[in-house]
Amino acid sequence: MARNAIVTLEAGEWTELTSGDVTAIRVQSLTGAPVRLTAAGETAPEVFEGYIELNSREIISANYTLADLWPGEEGATRVWAWCSIGGKVSVSHA
């Protein structure tokens, strides 16, 4: 299911950014603290490995697939975000 939304992150908790399986996603950080992004399956990750860190207003564009961004994460179909203080991210995917 497509998504084009602002997603609220709970402080210190992984939040799923996708509304189903995706192959590509655009994410922009709208918070003042670093936001960690990782790809996984339907279950939230349990460790901080292989994440991408976005600072405020940084963007990952949708012209990269999950396989491009996380080539070592086999079976990754969902994107998750974590921020120590919580915050918001802008998300868009088909």
Coordinates of N, CA, C and O in Angstrom, one line a residue, residues 3-9 14-20 22-31 33-39 51-66 69-70 77-83 87-94:
R3 N 2.3 5.1 0.5 CA 2.2 5.9 1.7 C 2.9 7.2 1.3 O 4.0 7.3 0.7
N4 N 2.3 8.4 1.7 CA 2.9 9.7 1.6 C 2.5 10.4 2.9 O 1.4 10.9 2.9
A5 N 3.3 10.5 3.9 CA 2.9 10.9 5.2 C 4.1 11.4 6.1 O 5.2 11.2 5.8
I6 N 3.7 12.1 7.1 CA 4.6 12.5 8.2 C 4.4 11.4 9.3 O 3.3 11.2 9.7
V7 N 5.5 10.7 9.7 CA 5.4 9.7 10.7 C 6.1 10.2 11.9 O 7.2 10.7 11.9
T8 N 5.4 10.0 13.1 CA 5.9 10.4 14.4 C 6.7 9.2 15.0 O 6.3 8.1 15.0
L9 N 7.9 9.5 15.4 CA 8.8 8.5 16.1 C 8.7 8.7 17.6 O 8.8 9.8 18.1
W14 N 11.9 1.7 17.9 CA 11.9 1.5 16.5 C 10.5 1.7 16.0 O 9.5 1.2 16.6
T15 N 10.3 2.5 14.9 CA 9.0 2.8 14.3 C 9.0 2.4 12.9 O 9.9 2.8 12.1
E16 N 8.1 1.6 12.4 CA 8.0 1.2 11.0 C 7.5 2.4 10.2 O 6.5 3.0 10.5
L17 N 8.3 2.7 9.1 CA 8.0 3.8 8.2 C 7.1 3.3 7.0 O 6.5 4.1 6.4
T18 N 7.2 2.1 6.7 CA 6.5 1.5 5.6 C 5.1 1.0 6.0 O 4.9 0.6 7.1
S19 N 4.2 1.0 5.0 CA 2.8 0.5 5.3 C 2.6 -0.8 4.6 O 1.5 -1.2 4.2
G20 N 3.7 -1.6 4.3 CA 3.7 -2.8 3.7 C 5.1 -3.1 3.0 O 6.0 -2.3 3.3
V22 N 8.0 -2.9 0.5 CA 8.4 -1.9 -0.5 C 9.7 -2.3 -1.1 O 10.5 -3.1 -0.5
T23 N 10.1 -1.7 -2.2 CA 11.4 -1.9 -2.8 C 12.2 -0.7 -2.8 O 13.4 -0.7 -2.8
A24 N 11.5 0.5 -2.7 CA 12.2 1.8 -2.6 C 11.4 2.7 -1.7 O 10.2 2.6 -1.6
I25 N 12.1 3.7 -1.1 CA 11.4 4.7 -0.2 C 12.1 6.0 -0.2 O 13.4 6.0 -0.4
R26 N 11.4 7.1 0.0 CA 12.0 8.4 0.2 C 11.7 8.8 1.6 O 10.6 8.7 2.1
V27 N 12.8 9.2 2.3 CA 12.7 9.6 3.8 C 13.4 10.9 4.0 O 14.6 11.0 3.5
Q28 N 12.8 11.8 4.7 CA 13.5 13.0 5.1 C 13.3 13.2 6.6 O 12.2 13.1 7.1
S29 N 14.4 13.5 7.3 CA 14.3 13.7 8.7 C 13.8 15.1 9.0 O 14.2 16.1 8.4
L30 N 12.8 15.2 9.9 CA 12.2 16.5 10.3 C 12.5 16.8 11.7 O 11.8 17.7 12.3
T31 N 13.4 16.1 12.3 CA 13.7 16.3 13.7 C 15.1 16.8 13.9 O 16.0 16.7 13.0
A33 N 17.5 15.8 16.1 CA 18.4 14.8 16.5 C 18.6 13.8 15.4 O 17.7 13.6 14.5
P34 N 19.7 13.1 15.3 CA 19.9 12.1 14.3 C 18.9 11.0 14.3 O 18.4 10.6 15.4
V35 N 18.4 10.6 13.1 CA 17.5 9.5 13.0 C 18.2 8.3 12.3 O 18.8 8.5 11.3
R36 N 18.1 7.1 12.9 CA 18.7 5.9 12.4 C 17.7 5.2 11.6 O 16.5 5.0 12.0
L37 N 18.0 4.8 10.3 CA 17.1 4.0 9.5 C 17.8 2.6 9.2 O 19.0 2.5 9.0
T38 N 16.9 1.6 9.2 CA 17.4 0.3 8.8 C 16.3 -0.4 8.1 O 15.1 -0.1 8.2
A39 N 16.7 -1.4 7.3 CA 15.7 -2.2 6.6 C 15.7 -3.6 7.3 O 16.7 -4.1 7.7
Y51 N 22.8 0.4 10.0 CA 21.8 1.5 9.9 C 22.4 2.7 9.1 O 23.7 2.9 9.0
I52 N 21.6 3.5 8.5 CA 21.9 4.8 7.9 C 21.5 5.9 8.9 O 20.3 5.8 9.4
E53 N 22.3 6.9 9.1 CA 21.9 8.0 10.0 C 21.6 9.2 9.2 O 22.5 9.7 8.4
L54 N 20.4 9.8 9.5 CA 20.1 11.1 8.8 C 20.1 12.2 9.9 O 19.5 12.0 11.0
N55 N 20.7 13.3 9.5 CA 20.6 14.5 10.4 C 19.4 15.3 10.0 O 18.8 15.0 8.9
S56 N 19.1 16.3 10.7 CA 17.9 17.2 10.4 C 17.9 17.6 8.9 O 18.9 18.1 8.4
R57 N 16.8 17.4 8.3 CA 16.5 17.8 6.9 C 17.2 17.0 5.9 O 17.1 17.3 4.7
E58 N 18.0 16.0 6.2 CA 18.7 15.2 5.2 C 17.6 14.2 4.6 O 16.6 13.9 5.3
I59 N 17.9 13.9 3.4 CA 16.9 13.1 2.6 C 17.6 11.8 2.0 O 18.7 11.9 1.5
I60 N 16.9 10.7 2.0 CA 17.2 9.6 1.2 C 16.2 9.5 0.1 O 15.0 9.5 0.3
S61 N 16.7 9.6 -1.2 CA 15.7 9.7 -2.3 C 15.2 8.3 -2.7 O 15.9 7.3 -2.5
A62 N 14.1 8.2 -3.3 CA 13.5 6.9 -3.7 C 14.1 6.3 -5.0 O 13.7 5.3 -5.4
N63 N 15.1 7.0 -5.5 CA 15.7 6.4 -6.7 C 16.8 5.3 -6.4 O 17.5 4.8 -7.2
Y64 N 16.9 5.0 -5.1 CA 17.7 3.9 -4.6 C 16.8 2.8 -4.0 O 15.9 3.1 -3.3
T65 N 17.0 1.6 -4.4 CA 16.2 0.5 -3.8 C 16.7 0.1 -2.4 O 17.8 0.5 -2.0
L66 N 15.9 -0.6 -1.7 CA 16.4 -1.1 -0.4 C 17.6 -2.0 -0.6 O 18.5 -2.0 0.2
L69 N 20.6 0.3 -0.8 CA 20.9 1.0 0.4 C 21.4 0.0 1.5 O 22.3 0.3 2.3
W70 N 20.8 -1.2 1.5 CA 21.2 -2.2 2.5 C 21.5 -3.6 1.8 O 20.7 -4.5 1.9
T77 N 12.3 -5.9 3.5 CA 11.1 -5.4 2.7 C 10.5 -4.2 3.4 O 9.5 -3.6 2.9
R78 N 10.9 -3.9 4.6 CA 10.3 -2.8 5.4 C 11.4 -1.9 5.9 O 12.6 -2.3 6.1
V79 N 11.1 -0.6 6.1 CA 12.1 0.3 6.7 C 11.6 0.8 8.0 O 10.4 1.1 8.2
W80 N 12.6 0.9 9.0 CA 12.3 1.2 10.4 C 13.2 2.4 10.7 O 14.3 2.6 10.2
A81 N 12.7 3.3 11.6 CA 13.5 4.4 12.1 C 13.5 4.5 13.6 O 12.6 4.0 14.3
W82 N 14.6 5.0 14.1 CA 14.8 5.1 15.6 C 15.4 6.5 15.9 O 16.4 6.9 15.1
C83 N 15.0 7.2 16.9 CA 15.6 8.5 17.3 C 15.5 8.5 18.8 O 14.5 8.2 19.5
G87 N 10.5 12.3 17.3 CA 10.5 13.3 16.3 C 9.6 12.9 15.2 O 8.7 12.1 15.3
K88 N 9.9 13.5 14.0 CA 9.1 13.2 12.8 C 10.0 13.0 11.6 O 11.0 13.6 11.5
V89 N 9.4 12.2 10.7 CA 10.1 12.0 9.4 C 9.0 12.1 8.3 O 7.9 11.7 8.6
S90 N 9.4 12.6 7.2 CA 8.5 12.6 6.0 C 8.8 11.3 5.2 O 10.0 11.0 4.9
V91 N 7.8 10.6 4.8 CA 8.0 9.3 4.1 C 7.1 9.3 2.9 O 6.0 9.7 2.9
S92 N 7.7 8.7 1.8 CA 6.9 8.5 0.6 C 7.4 7.2 -0.1 O 8.6 7.0 -0.2
H93 N 6.4 6.3 -0.4 CA 6.8 5.1 -1.1 C 5.6 4.6 -1.9 O 4.4 4.9 -1.6
A94 N 5.8 3.9 -3.0 CA 4.7 3.3 -3.8 C 4.3 2.0 -3.2 O 5.0 1.3 -2.5

